[in-house]
Amino acid sequence: MTQEPSPVVTSEEPFRVPVLNLLRLAVPAVLVGIGSALTLLGLSRLAGLLEHWIWDDLSAALGVSSDSALWIIGVLTATGLLIGLVVRYAPGHAGPDPATLELVAEPLPLRVLPGLAVALVLMLAGGVSLGPENPIIGINVGLAVGIGMRFLPKVKAPIWLMMAVAGTIGAMFGTPVAAGLLFSELDPGDRRIPLWDRLFPPLVAATAGSLTMMQLEDLDLAVDVPAYTYGGLDDLGLAVLIALGSAVLGLVAVYLFVPMHRLFRRIGHPVLMLTTGGLILGLLGALGGEVTLFKGLTQMQELPGLAATTTALGFLAMAGIKLLAMLVAATSGFRGGRIFPALFVGVALGFAIHQAFDGIPLALAVSAAVVGIVVAATRNGWLSIFMAVAVVPQVTLLVPIVLATLTAWLVVTNRPALVAPAEPTAPAEPAAPAEPSGPAPDAPRVSP
């Protein structure tokens, strides 16, 4: 009896990306990063000018206080009406229903982008409780893929897409680190290719975007809180408990998201749906005051100044109203993202906890509450840690923040995402070919 030879096991050779190919991609990556930053900055400044005219000049001309309930309700209802008209009549209807989209979606045709840009500017200026992240990423991705594929067709669509996403994120947060953390956690693309080869074009774009924004704008997400001194295991336990509570609150919003979306969709007509959403947002804004309006970044930096006159219940009410306003805006068709308002909710929760239990360090309460709510909203641990460190930039908080993030992750994993199911539609032609090429990663899936 003869013994059969053992099968020969051959290891697959790793796929190597020529360095010259990476260097060639650096040029379009820089251009995309700069362009993404300029688009974000231009639309943000336009929205700022319109916001100043509406909330300051126009209200003063009419003799109405901008923080009066009547003005808040009127402006937000009118904002809903105007955006509804854009969604109804603009080419491409300002893009797909944003409640059904991840942070990164398929490239939009160029003809859709003007309507989406108008809807974004109106949303930001009108005080709607959403951030710019989803629409501006959609606009920059559409521009990069549409223009890039025309002039450099050898660079395939997924590469243009990832460079635009990274450039926008780098510009939005003023650092390429956020984009690097986001993509390294997702680990997209062909895993035979080394991770940093896959990340090279997006990170070049993110660096160019952040440098451009740093030259033109003063970006600062930090909230003014006292310095934190590590208090031992007790502080770790407090961080875990706070993150657990914040994550549970985020899951409540997650489970409300789809039913609220279905309720608004029953209205049918986009003008009526968005006008109704604007009216509800106006009522919530009148209840919570101006601090609960807009995307929330400037407003969360106002919270330390309110601490002397606001109780724990007051801050808790701000967090609850902001969370409900975000749900209404996101499910009624407003074009915007959910990360920035969720960040405000986390900061307000941290202030509420500190006001109720002043023995808990404010920096610890804020950072732990932020990671809990952002993990629930995004399902991205690194992004949550980054946001907490950006809001409370203190190195001594890193250990409690990481432990709080891990704890919150156990609560939210395997739960639904903050995204509604898309209604079935007839298949459409893609905006551009999407074959992978070189180190290009696939489009990541991140809840907004």
C-alpha positions as a LaTeX table, in Angstrom:
\begin{tabular}{lrrr}
\hline
Residue & $x$ (\AA) & $y$ (\AA) & $z$ (\AA) \\
\hline
Met1 & 0.00 & 0.00 & 0.00 \\
Thr2 & 1.51 & 3.27 & $-1.09$ \\
Gln3 & 1.00 & 6.52 & 0.73 \\
Glu4 & $-0.51$ & 9.31 & $-1.34$ \\
Pro5 & 1.64 & 12.42 & $-1.52$ \\
Ser6 & 0.50 & 15.29 & 0.64 \\
Pro7 & $-1.05$ & 18.16 & $-1.29$ \\
Val8 & 1.27 & 21.05 & $-1.81$ \\
Val9 & 0.04 & 24.19 & $-0.09$ \\
Thr10 & 0.98 & 27.30 & $-1.98$ \\
Ser11 & 0.67 & 30.68 & $-0.40$ \\
Glu12 & $-0.82$ & 33.39 & $-2.56$ \\
Glu13 & 1.61 & 36.11 & $-3.42$ \\
Pro14 & 0.59 & 39.45 & $-1.92$ \\
Phe15 & $-0.61$ & 42.00 & $-4.42$ \\
Arg16 & 1.89 & 44.80 & $-4.74$ \\
Val17 & 0.97 & 48.30 & $-5.83$ \\
Pro18 & 3.82 & 50.03 & $-7.68$ \\
Val19 & 5.00 & 53.10 & $-5.82$ \\
Leu20 & 4.86 & 55.08 & $-9.05$ \\
Asn21 & 1.12 & 54.34 & $-9.30$ \\
Leu22 & 0.61 & 55.73 & $-5.81$ \\
Leu23 & 2.61 & 58.84 & $-6.64$ \\
Arg24 & 0.57 & 59.39 & $-9.79$ \\
Leu25 & $-2.61$ & 59.30 & $-7.72$ \\
Ala26 & $-1.22$ & 61.96 & $-5.37$ \\
Val27 & $-1.84$ & 64.75 & $-7.89$ \\
Pro28 & $-5.59$ & 64.11 & $-8.39$ \\
Ala29 & $-5.88$ & 63.40 & $-4.66$ \\
Val30 & $-4.51$ & 66.85 & $-3.82$ \\
Leu31 & $-6.84$ & 68.49 & $-6.32$ \\
Val32 & $-9.85$ & 66.60 & $-4.95$ \\
Gly33 & $-8.92$ & 67.46 & $-1.37$ \\
Ile34 & $-8.56$ & 71.17 & $-2.15$ \\
Gly35 & $-11.75$ & 71.19 & $-4.20$ \\
Ser36 & $-13.69$ & 69.38 & $-1.47$ \\
Ala37 & $-12.56$ & 71.92 & 1.12 \\
Leu38 & $-13.44$ & 74.88 & $-1.11$ \\
Thr39 & $-16.90$ & 73.48 & $-1.85$ \\
Leu40 & $-17.55$ & 72.93 & 1.85 \\
Leu41 & $-16.25$ & 76.38 & 2.74 \\
Gly42 & $-18.15$ & 78.13 & $-0.04$ \\
Leu43 & $-21.51$ & 76.56 & 0.77 \\
Ser44 & $-20.97$ & 77.05 & 4.51 \\
Arg45 & $-20.17$ & 80.74 & 4.07 \\
Leu46 & $-23.14$ & 81.22 & 1.78 \\
Ala47 & $-25.34$ & 79.59 & 4.40 \\
Gly48 & $-23.79$ & 81.81 & 7.07 \\
Leu49 & $-24.60$ & 84.96 & 5.09 \\
Leu50 & $-28.18$ & 83.81 & 4.57 \\
Glu51 & $-28.47$ & 82.86 & 8.23 \\
His52 & $-27.29$ & 86.32 & 9.31 \\
Trp53 & $-29.79$ & 87.98 & 6.97 \\
Ile54 & $-32.71$ & 85.85 & 8.19 \\
Trp55 & $-32.04$ & 85.75 & 11.91 \\
Asp56 & $-30.53$ & 89.23 & 12.37 \\
Asp57 & $-31.29$ & 91.68 & 9.57 \\
Leu58 & $-34.75$ & 90.52 & 8.53 \\
Ser59 & $-36.01$ & 89.98 & 12.06 \\
Ala60 & $-34.72$ & 93.44 & 13.09 \\
Ala61 & $-36.32$ & 95.05 & 10.03 \\
Leu62 & $-39.65$ & 93.48 & 10.94 \\
Gly63 & $-39.29$ & 94.42 & 14.60 \\
Val64 & $-39.37$ & 90.81 & 15.78 \\
Ser65 & $-36.91$ & 89.23 & 18.20 \\
Ser66 & $-35.05$ & 86.37 & 16.53 \\
Asp67 & $-35.42$ & 84.20 & 19.62 \\
Ser68 & $-39.18$ & 84.68 & 19.88 \\
Ala69 & $-41.36$ & 81.62 & 19.46 \\
Leu70 & $-43.25$ & 83.22 & 16.57 \\
Trp71 & $-40.10$ & 83.92 & 14.58 \\
Ile72 & $-38.57$ & 80.48 & 15.19 \\
Ile73 & $-41.77$ & 78.71 & 14.14 \\
Gly74 & $-42.21$ & 80.94 & 11.10 \\
Val75 & $-38.62$ & 80.61 & 9.85 \\
Leu76 & $-38.45$ & 76.84 & 10.23 \\
Thr77 & $-41.86$ & 76.33 & 8.62 \\
Ala78 & $-40.81$ & 78.56 & 5.70 \\
Thr79 & $-37.51$ & 76.67 & 5.47 \\
Gly80 & $-39.41$ & 73.39 & 5.19 \\
Leu81 & $-41.64$ & 74.87 & 2.50 \\
Leu82 & $-38.72$ & 76.16 & 0.43 \\
Ile83 & $-36.75$ & 72.93 & 0.68 \\
Gly84 & $-39.91$ & 71.03 & $-0.21$ \\
Leu85 & $-40.22$ & 73.08 & $-3.39$ \\
Val86 & $-36.58$ & 72.35 & $-4.23$ \\
Val87 & $-37.07$ & 68.62 & $-3.63$ \\
Arg88 & $-40.24$ & 68.62 & $-5.73$ \\
Tyr89 & $-39.09$ & 70.67 & $-8.72$ \\
Ala90 & $-35.27$ & 70.65 & $-8.91$ \\
Pro91 & $-33.68$ & 68.22 & $-11.39$ \\
Gly92 & $-33.04$ & 64.98 & $-9.56$ \\
His93 & $-35.17$ & 66.13 & $-6.60$ \\
Ala94 & $-32.08$ & 67.07 & $-4.53$ \\
Gly95 & $-30.96$ & 63.45 & $-4.41$ \\
Pro96 & $-32.47$ & 60.33 & $-2.84$ \\
Asp97 & $-34.31$ & 60.30 & 0.49 \\
Pro98 & $-31.49$ & 61.08 & 2.97 \\
Ala99 & $-33.02$ & 58.93 & 5.70 \\
Thr100 & $-32.22$ & 55.85 & 3.61 \\
Leu101 & $-28.57$ & 56.72 & 2.93 \\
Glu102 & $-25.34$ & 55.83 & 4.65 \\
Leu103 & $-22.69$ & 58.49 & 5.16 \\
Val104 & $-21.14$ & 57.35 & 1.88 \\
Ala105 & $-23.52$ & 56.49 & $-0.95$ \\
Glu106 & $-23.39$ & 55.94 & $-4.69$ \\
Pro107 & $-22.18$ & 58.94 & $-6.75$ \\
Leu108 & $-24.96$ & 61.30 & $-7.78$ \\
Pro109 & $-25.30$ & 62.56 & $-11.37$ \\
Leu110 & $-24.03$ & 66.11 & $-11.88$ \\
Arg111 & $-27.51$ & 67.41 & $-12.70$ \\
Val112 & $-28.69$ & 66.51 & $-9.17$ \\
Leu113 & $-25.99$ & 68.48 & $-7.36$ \\
Pro114 & $-27.31$ & 72.09 & $-7.75$ \\
Gly115 & $-30.63$ & 71.18 & $-6.15$ \\
Leu116 & $-28.87$ & 69.34 & $-3.33$ \\
Ala117 & $-26.59$ & 72.35 & $-2.75$ \\
Val118 & $-29.58$ & 74.72 & $-2.55$ \\
Ala119 & $-31.36$ & 72.37 & $-0.13$ \\
Leu120 & $-28.19$ & 72.19 & 2.00 \\
Val121 & $-27.74$ & 75.98 & 2.17 \\
Leu122 & $-31.40$ & 76.52 & 3.08 \\
Met123 & $-31.22$ & 73.81 & 5.73 \\
Leu124 & $-28.10$ & 75.24 & 7.39 \\
Ala125 & $-29.36$ & 78.84 & 7.29 \\
Gly126 & $-32.87$ & 78.02 & 8.46 \\
Gly127 & $-31.84$ & 76.48 & 11.78 \\
Val128 & $-32.67$ & 72.83 & 11.03 \\
Ser129 & $-31.11$ & 70.39 & 13.51 \\
Leu130 & $-28.90$ & 68.56 & 11.01 \\
Gly131 & $-25.27$ & 68.87 & 9.97 \\
Pro132 & $-23.78$ & 69.31 & 6.50 \\
Glu133 & $-21.88$ & 66.02 & 6.36 \\
Asn134 & $-24.12$ & 63.83 & 4.20 \\
Pro135 & $-25.06$ & 66.43 & 1.54 \\
Ile136 & $-21.57$ & 67.91 & 1.23 \\
Ile137 & $-20.05$ & 64.44 & 0.87 \\
Gly138 & $-22.67$ & 63.66 & $-1.77$ \\
Ile139 & $-21.90$ & 66.89 & $-3.64$ \\
Asn140 & $-18.13$ & 66.43 & $-3.53$ \\
Val141 & $-18.33$ & 62.77 & $-4.52$ \\
Gly142 & $-20.62$ & 63.63 & $-7.43$ \\
Leu143 & $-18.26$ & 66.38 & $-8.61$ \\
Ala144 & $-15.13$ & 64.26 & $-8.21$ \\
Val145 & $-16.55$ & 61.23 & $-10.00$ \\
Gly146 & $-18.32$ & 63.21 & $-12.72$ \\
Ile147 & $-15.44$ & 65.55 & $-13.54$ \\
Gly148 & $-12.64$ & 63.13 & $-12.74$ \\
Met149 & $-13.96$ & 60.35 & $-14.94$ \\
Arg150 & $-14.24$ & 62.80 & $-17.83$ \\
Phe151 & $-10.69$ & 64.14 & $-17.69$ \\
Leu152 & $-8.83$ & 61.19 & $-16.12$ \\
Pro153 & $-10.83$ & 58.09 & $-17.05$ \\
Lys154 & $-7.96$ & 55.76 & $-16.13$ \\
Val155 & $-8.56$ & 56.66 & $-12.49$ \\
Lys156 & $-11.66$ & 54.63 & $-11.77$ \\
Ala157 & $-14.78$ & 55.79 & $-9.96$ \\
Pro158 & $-14.10$ & 54.12 & $-6.57$ \\
Ile159 & $-10.81$ & 55.99 & $-6.28$ \\
Trp160 & $-12.47$ & 59.34 & $-7.03$ \\
Leu161 & $-15.23$ & 58.50 & $-4.55$ \\
Met162 & $-12.88$ & 57.66 & $-1.68$ \\
Met163 & $-10.67$ & 60.68 & $-2.31$ \\
Ala164 & $-13.71$ & 62.97 & $-2.23$ \\
Val165 & $-15.03$ & 61.40 & 0.97 \\
Ala166 & $-11.67$ & 61.67 & 2.68 \\
Gly167 & $-11.03$ & 65.20 & 1.44 \\
Thr168 & $-14.41$ & 66.32 & 2.74 \\
Ile169 & $-13.95$ & 64.67 & 6.13 \\
Gly170 & $-10.46$ & 66.13 & 6.45 \\
Ala171 & $-11.81$ & 69.59 & 5.65 \\
Met172 & $-14.83$ & 69.24 & 7.91 \\
Phe173 & $-12.80$ & 68.32 & 11.00 \\
Gly174 & $-9.61$ & 70.19 & 10.14 \\
Thr175 & $-7.44$ & 67.06 & 10.33 \\
Pro176 & $-6.82$ & 63.99 & 8.15 \\
Val177 & $-6.83$ & 61.81 & 11.27 \\
Ala178 & $-10.63$ & 61.48 & 11.23 \\
Ala179 & $-10.56$ & 60.11 & 7.68 \\
Gly180 & $-7.70$ & 57.75 & 8.52 \\
Leu181 & $-9.50$ & 56.38 & 11.56 \\
Leu182 & $-12.74$ & 55.98 & 9.62 \\
Phe183 & $-11.18$ & 54.05 & 6.74 \\
Ser184 & $-8.80$ & 51.97 & 8.87 \\
Glu185 & $-11.72$ & 50.70 & 10.95 \\
Leu186 & $-13.72$ & 49.84 & 7.84 \\
Asp187 & $-10.65$ & 48.22 & 6.22 \\
Pro188 & $-12.25$ & 48.39 & 2.76 \\
Gly189 & $-11.02$ & 47.09 & $-0.56$ \\
Asp190 & $-8.92$ & 44.13 & $-1.64$ \\
Arg191 & $-7.20$ & 42.90 & 1.52 \\
Arg192 & $-4.34$ & 41.43 & $-0.47$ \\
Ile193 & $-3.27$ & 45.04 & $-0.86$ \\
Pro194 & $-1.51$ & 46.47 & 2.22 \\
Leu195 & $-3.79$ & 48.79 & 4.17 \\
Trp196 & $-1.63$ & 51.89 & 3.74 \\
Asp197 & $-1.45$ & 51.33 & $-0.01$ \\
Arg198 & $-5.25$ & 51.34 & $-0.05$ \\
Leu199 & $-5.39$ & 54.41 & 2.17 \\
Phe200 & $-2.71$ & 56.40 & 0.35 \\
Pro201 & $-4.95$ & 58.31 & $-2.13$ \\
Pro202 & $-7.73$ & 59.07 & 0.40 \\
Leu203 & $-5.26$ & 60.24 & 3.04 \\
Val204 & $-3.46$ & 62.52 & 0.59 \\
Ala205 & $-6.85$ & 64.04 & $-0.25$ \\
Ala206 & $-7.75$ & 64.31 & 3.44 \\
Thr207 & $-4.46$ & 66.07 & 4.19 \\
Ala208 & $-4.96$ & 68.51 & 1.31 \\
Gly209 & $-8.53$ & 69.19 & 2.42 \\
Ser210 & $-7.59$ & 69.81 & 6.04 \\
Leu211 & $-4.63$ & 72.04 & 5.13 \\
Thr212 & $-6.83$ & 74.10 & 2.82 \\
Met213 & $-9.44$ & 74.56 & 5.51 \\
Met214 & $-6.81$ & 75.42 & 8.14 \\
Gln215 & $-5.54$ & 78.22 & 5.89 \\
Leu216 & $-8.98$ & 79.69 & 5.30 \\
Glu217 & $-11.02$ & 78.94 & 8.41 \\
Asp218 & $-10.53$ & 78.66 & 12.17 \\
Leu219 & $-11.91$ & 75.24 & 13.08 \\
Asp220 & $-12.31$ & 74.34 & 16.74 \\
Leu221 & $-14.70$ & 71.73 & 18.13 \\
Ala222 & $-13.47$ & 72.02 & 21.71 \\
Val223 & $-15.87$ & 72.85 & 24.54 \\
Asp224 & $-14.50$ & 74.89 & 27.45 \\
Val225 & $-14.44$ & 72.52 & 30.43 \\
Pro226 & $-12.07$ & 72.32 & 33.42 \\
Ala227 & $-8.93$ & 70.21 & 33.13 \\
Tyr228 & $-9.43$ & 66.58 & 34.08 \\
Thr229 & $-7.29$ & 64.70 & 36.58 \\
Tyr230 & $-7.54$ & 60.93 & 36.51 \\
Gly231 & $-9.43$ & 59.70 & 39.57 \\
Gly232 & $-8.71$ & 55.99 & 39.42 \\
Leu233 & $-11.10$ & 53.07 & 39.02 \\
Asp234 & $-14.05$ & 55.12 & 40.23 \\
Asp235 & $-13.75$ & 57.36 & 37.18 \\
Leu236 & $-13.59$ & 54.34 & 34.89 \\
Gly237 & $-16.81$ & 53.03 & 36.41 \\
Leu238 & $-18.49$ & 56.40 & 36.00 \\
Ala239 & $-17.40$ & 56.64 & 32.36 \\
Val240 & $-18.86$ & 53.18 & 31.69 \\
Leu241 & $-22.19$ & 54.04 & 33.32 \\
Ile242 & $-22.50$ & 57.37 & 31.51 \\
Ala243 & $-21.64$ & 55.83 & 28.13 \\
Leu244 & $-24.16$ & 53.04 & 28.75 \\
Gly245 & $-26.94$ & 55.53 & 29.48 \\
Ser246 & $-26.03$ & 57.69 & 26.50 \\
Ala247 & $-25.90$ & 54.69 & 24.16 \\
Val248 & $-29.30$ & 53.49 & 25.38 \\
Leu249 & $-30.74$ & 56.93 & 24.65 \\
Gly250 & $-29.20$ & 56.72 & 21.19 \\
Leu251 & $-30.84$ & 53.34 & 20.64 \\
Val252 & $-34.20$ & 54.82 & 21.57 \\
Ala253 & $-33.69$ & 57.25 & 18.70 \\
Val254 & $-32.65$ & 54.38 & 16.43 \\
Tyr255 & $-35.82$ & 52.43 & 17.15 \\
Leu256 & $-37.97$ & 55.54 & 16.60 \\
Phe257 & $-36.28$ & 56.38 & 13.32 \\
Val258 & $-38.03$ & 53.95 & 10.97 \\
Pro259 & $-41.58$ & 54.43 & 12.38 \\
Met260 & $-41.19$ & 58.22 & 12.16 \\
His261 & $-39.89$ & 57.93 & 8.61 \\
Arg262 & $-42.87$ & 55.80 & 7.61 \\
Leu263 & $-45.24$ & 58.29 & 9.24 \\
Phe264 & $-43.83$ & 61.21 & 7.26 \\
Arg265 & $-43.77$ & 59.18 & 4.05 \\
Arg266 & $-47.52$ & 58.66 & 4.38 \\
Ile267 & $-47.97$ & 62.37 & 3.69 \\
Gly268 & $-46.73$ & 61.61 & 0.19 \\
His269 & $-46.11$ & 65.05 & $-1.32$ \\
Pro270 & $-42.59$ & 66.37 & $-0.54$ \\
Val271 & $-43.73$ & 69.99 & $-0.14$ \\
Leu272 & $-46.36$ & 69.04 & 2.43 \\
Met273 & $-44.02$ & 66.59 & 4.14 \\
Leu274 & $-41.16$ & 69.06 & 4.55 \\
Thr275 & $-43.46$ & 71.94 & 5.51 \\
Thr276 & $-44.99$ & 69.74 & 8.22 \\
Gly277 & $-41.51$ & 68.75 & 9.36 \\
Gly278 & $-40.48$ & 72.41 & 9.45 \\
Leu279 & $-43.53$ & 73.33 & 11.53 \\
Ile280 & $-42.75$ & 70.60 & 14.07 \\
Leu281 & $-39.12$ & 71.72 & 14.17 \\
Gly282 & $-40.29$ & 75.28 & 14.79 \\
Leu283 & $-42.44$ & 74.17 & 17.72 \\
Leu284 & $-39.53$ & 72.20 & 19.18 \\
Gly285 & $-37.21$ & 75.16 & 18.63 \\
Ala286 & $-39.63$ & 77.51 & 20.35 \\
Leu287 & $-39.70$ & 75.10 & 23.28 \\
Gly288 & $-35.95$ & 74.61 & 23.51 \\
Gly289 & $-34.77$ & 78.04 & 22.41 \\
Glu290 & $-32.15$ & 79.06 & 19.86 \\
Val291 & $-29.51$ & 76.87 & 21.50 \\
Thr292 & $-31.33$ & 73.77 & 20.24 \\
Leu293 & $-31.42$ & 75.00 & 16.62 \\
Phe294 & $-28.91$ & 74.60 & 13.77 \\
Lys295 & $-26.33$ & 71.83 & 13.42 \\
Gly296 & $-25.17$ & 72.22 & 17.01 \\
Leu297 & $-21.41$ & 72.88 & 16.91 \\
Thr298 & $-21.51$ & 76.57 & 17.82 \\
Gln299 & $-24.43$ & 75.92 & 20.15 \\
Met300 & $-22.63$ & 73.21 & 22.14 \\
Gln301 & $-19.78$ & 75.66 & 22.75 \\
Glu302 & $-22.34$ & 78.00 & 24.33 \\
Leu303 & $-23.32$ & 75.44 & 26.98 \\
Pro304 & $-20.51$ & 76.30 & 29.46 \\
Gly305 & $-21.83$ & 79.87 & 29.57 \\
Leu306 & $-25.29$ & 78.56 & 30.48 \\
Ala307 & $-24.10$ & 76.33 & 33.32 \\
Ala308 & $-24.53$ & 79.01 & 35.98 \\
Thr309 & $-28.22$ & 79.52 & 35.16 \\
Thr310 & $-29.31$ & 76.09 & 33.89 \\
Thr311 & $-30.26$ & 73.09 & 36.00 \\
Ala312 & $-29.64$ & 69.44 & 35.24 \\
Leu313 & $-33.22$ & 69.14 & 34.01 \\
Gly314 & $-32.66$ & 72.14 & 31.76 \\
Phe315 & $-29.65$ & 70.54 & 30.07 \\
Leu316 & $-31.50$ & 67.23 & 29.88 \\
Ala317 & $-34.40$ & 69.00 & 28.15 \\
Met318 & $-31.98$ & 70.54 & 25.64 \\
Ala319 & $-30.58$ & 67.10 & 24.86 \\
Gly320 & $-34.03$ & 65.56 & 24.48 \\
Ile321 & $-35.38$ & 68.36 & 22.30 \\
Lys322 & $-32.28$ & 68.30 & 20.09 \\
Leu323 & $-32.52$ & 64.53 & 19.68 \\
Leu324 & $-36.20$ & 64.71 & 18.79 \\
Ala325 & $-35.55$ & 67.60 & 16.39 \\
Met326 & $-32.81$ & 65.59 & 14.70 \\
Leu327 & $-35.22$ & 62.66 & 14.27 \\
Val328 & $-37.95$ & 64.89 & 12.82 \\
Ala329 & $-35.56$ & 66.63 & 10.43 \\
Ala330 & $-33.88$ & 63.43 & 9.27 \\
Thr331 & $-37.10$ & 61.49 & 8.71 \\
Ser332 & $-39.13$ & 64.27 & 7.06 \\
Gly333 & $-36.83$ & 64.77 & 4.08 \\
Phe334 & $-34.41$ & 67.56 & 5.10 \\
Arg335 & $-31.02$ & 67.13 & 3.45 \\
Gly336 & $-28.48$ & 66.81 & 6.25 \\
Gly337 & $-26.43$ & 64.53 & 8.48 \\
Arg338 & $-26.95$ & 63.23 & 11.99 \\
Ile339 & $-23.43$ & 63.23 & 13.45 \\
Phe340 & $-23.19$ & 66.89 & 14.53 \\
Pro341 & $-26.59$ & 67.11 & 16.26 \\
Ala342 & $-25.82$ & 63.81 & 18.02 \\
Leu343 & $-22.61$ & 65.44 & 19.23 \\
Phe344 & $-24.62$ & 68.32 & 20.75 \\
Val345 & $-26.88$ & 65.78 & 22.48 \\
Gly346 & $-23.86$ & 64.09 & 24.04 \\
Val347 & $-22.37$ & 67.36 & 25.30 \\
Ala348 & $-25.71$ & 68.49 & 26.76 \\
Leu349 & $-26.12$ & 65.12 & 28.48 \\
Gly350 & $-22.66$ & 65.48 & 30.00 \\
Phe351 & $-23.56$ & 68.90 & 31.41 \\
Ala352 & $-26.84$ & 67.52 & 32.77 \\
Ile353 & $-25.01$ & 64.70 & 34.57 \\
His354 & $-22.44$ & 67.08 & 36.04 \\
Gln355 & $-25.14$ & 69.49 & 37.21 \\
Ala356 & $-27.01$ & 66.63 & 38.90 \\
Phe357 & $-23.89$ & 65.07 & 40.44 \\
Asp358 & $-21.24$ & 67.74 & 40.72 \\
Gly359 & $-18.71$ & 65.24 & 42.04 \\
Ile360 & $-18.44$ & 63.78 & 38.55 \\
Pro361 & $-15.79$ & 65.72 & 36.60 \\
Leu362 & $-17.42$ & 67.69 & 33.79 \\
Ala363 & $-14.80$ & 66.64 & 31.23 \\
Leu364 & $-15.38$ & 62.97 & 32.05 \\
Ala365 & $-19.16$ & 63.30 & 31.89 \\
Val366 & $-19.11$ & 65.11 & 28.54 \\
Ser367 & $-16.61$ & 62.81 & 26.82 \\
Ala368 & $-18.30$ & 59.60 & 28.01 \\
Ala369 & $-21.74$ & 60.85 & 26.99 \\
Val370 & $-20.39$ & 61.85 & 23.57 \\
Val371 & $-18.91$ & 58.43 & 22.80 \\
Gly372 & $-22.11$ & 56.69 & 23.89 \\
Ile373 & $-24.44$ & 58.69 & 21.66 \\
Val374 & $-22.06$ & 58.87 & 18.68 \\
Val375 & $-21.41$ & 55.11 & 18.75 \\
Ala376 & $-25.17$ & 54.55 & 18.67 \\
Ala377 & $-25.60$ & 57.01 & 15.79 \\
Thr378 & $-22.63$ & 55.96 & 13.63 \\
Arg379 & $-21.62$ & 52.41 & 14.62 \\
Asn380 & $-18.02$ & 53.58 & 14.34 \\
Gly381 & $-15.84$ & 53.30 & 17.43 \\
Trp382 & $-12.83$ & 55.21 & 16.13 \\
Leu383 & $-14.97$ & 58.09 & 14.91 \\
Ser384 & $-16.67$ & 58.23 & 18.32 \\
Ile385 & $-13.33$ & 58.35 & 20.13 \\
Phe386 & $-12.11$ & 61.04 & 17.75 \\
Met387 & $-15.21$ & 63.17 & 18.32 \\
Ala388 & $-14.87$ & 62.88 & 22.10 \\
Val389 & $-11.20$ & 63.86 & 21.98 \\
Ala390 & $-11.99$ & 66.75 & 19.62 \\
Val391 & $-14.66$ & 68.08 & 22.00 \\
Val392 & $-12.59$ & 67.56 & 25.17 \\
Pro393 & $-8.96$ & 67.51 & 23.98 \\
Gln394 & $-7.31$ & 66.15 & 27.12 \\
Val395 & $-4.92$ & 63.19 & 26.94 \\
Thr396 & $-5.75$ & 62.04 & 30.47 \\
Leu397 & $-9.24$ & 61.13 & 29.25 \\
Leu398 & $-8.07$ & 58.57 & 26.68 \\
Val399 & $-8.28$ & 55.53 & 28.95 \\
Pro400 & $-11.81$ & 56.31 & 30.24 \\
Ile401 & $-12.93$ & 57.24 & 26.70 \\
Val402 & $-11.72$ & 53.97 & 25.15 \\
Leu403 & $-13.29$ & 51.90 & 27.94 \\
Ala404 & $-16.54$ & 53.85 & 27.60 \\
Thr405 & $-16.52$ & 53.28 & 23.84 \\
Leu406 & $-16.03$ & 49.54 & 24.24 \\
Thr407 & $-18.88$ & 49.38 & 26.73 \\
Ala408 & $-21.20$ & 51.38 & 24.49 \\
Trp409 & $-20.28$ & 49.13 & 21.58 \\
Leu410 & $-21.57$ & 46.09 & 23.47 \\
Val411 & $-24.93$ & 47.85 & 23.78 \\
Val412 & $-25.31$ & 48.90 & 20.15 \\
Thr413 & $-23.73$ & 45.99 & 18.27 \\
Asn414 & $-26.23$ & 43.86 & 16.33 \\
Arg415 & $-28.84$ & 46.60 & 16.73 \\
Pro416 & $-30.44$ & 48.47 & 13.81 \\
Ala417 & $-28.56$ & 51.41 & 12.33 \\
Leu418 & $-29.86$ & 54.97 & 12.17 \\
Val419 & $-30.99$ & 54.40 & 8.57 \\
Ala420 & $-34.43$ & 53.67 & 7.13 \\
Pro421 & $-34.93$ & 51.00 & 4.46 \\
Ala422 & $-35.10$ & 52.42 & 0.96 \\
Glu423 & $-38.31$ & 52.04 & $-1.00$ \\
Pro424 & $-37.92$ & 49.70 & $-3.98$ \\
Thr425 & $-37.33$ & 51.60 & $-7.20$ \\
Ala426 & $-36.62$ & 50.72 & $-10.78$ \\
Pro427 & $-32.92$ & 50.14 & $-11.40$ \\
Ala428 & $-31.15$ & 53.22 & $-12.70$ \\
Glu429 & $-28.00$ & 53.57 & $-14.73$ \\
Pro430 & $-24.96$ & 54.25 & $-12.56$ \\
Ala431 & $-23.46$ & 57.73 & $-12.69$ \\
Ala432 & $-20.08$ & 56.29 & $-13.60$ \\
Pro433 & $-18.38$ & 52.90 & $-13.88$ \\
Ala434 & $-17.42$ & 51.45 & $-10.54$ \\
Glu435 & $-14.78$ & 48.81 & $-11.29$ \\
Pro436 & $-12.04$ & 48.72 & $-8.69$ \\
Ser437 & $-8.57$ & 49.72 & $-9.84$ \\
Gly438 & $-5.27$ & 49.65 & $-8.07$ \\
Pro439 & $-5.50$ & 50.39 & $-4.36$ \\
Ala440 & $-9.05$ & 51.75 & $-4.47$ \\
Pro441 & $-11.21$ & 50.59 & $-1.55$ \\
Asp442 & $-14.90$ & 49.86 & $-1.87$ \\
Ala443 & $-17.37$ & 52.45 & $-0.65$ \\
Pro444 & $-17.63$ & 52.12 & 3.14 \\
Arg445 & $-20.88$ & 51.67 & 4.98 \\
Val446 & $-21.16$ & 54.06 & 7.91 \\
Ser447 & $-24.39$ & 55.21 & 9.46 \\
Pro448 & $-24.68$ & 59.00 & 9.26 \\
\hline
\end{tabular}
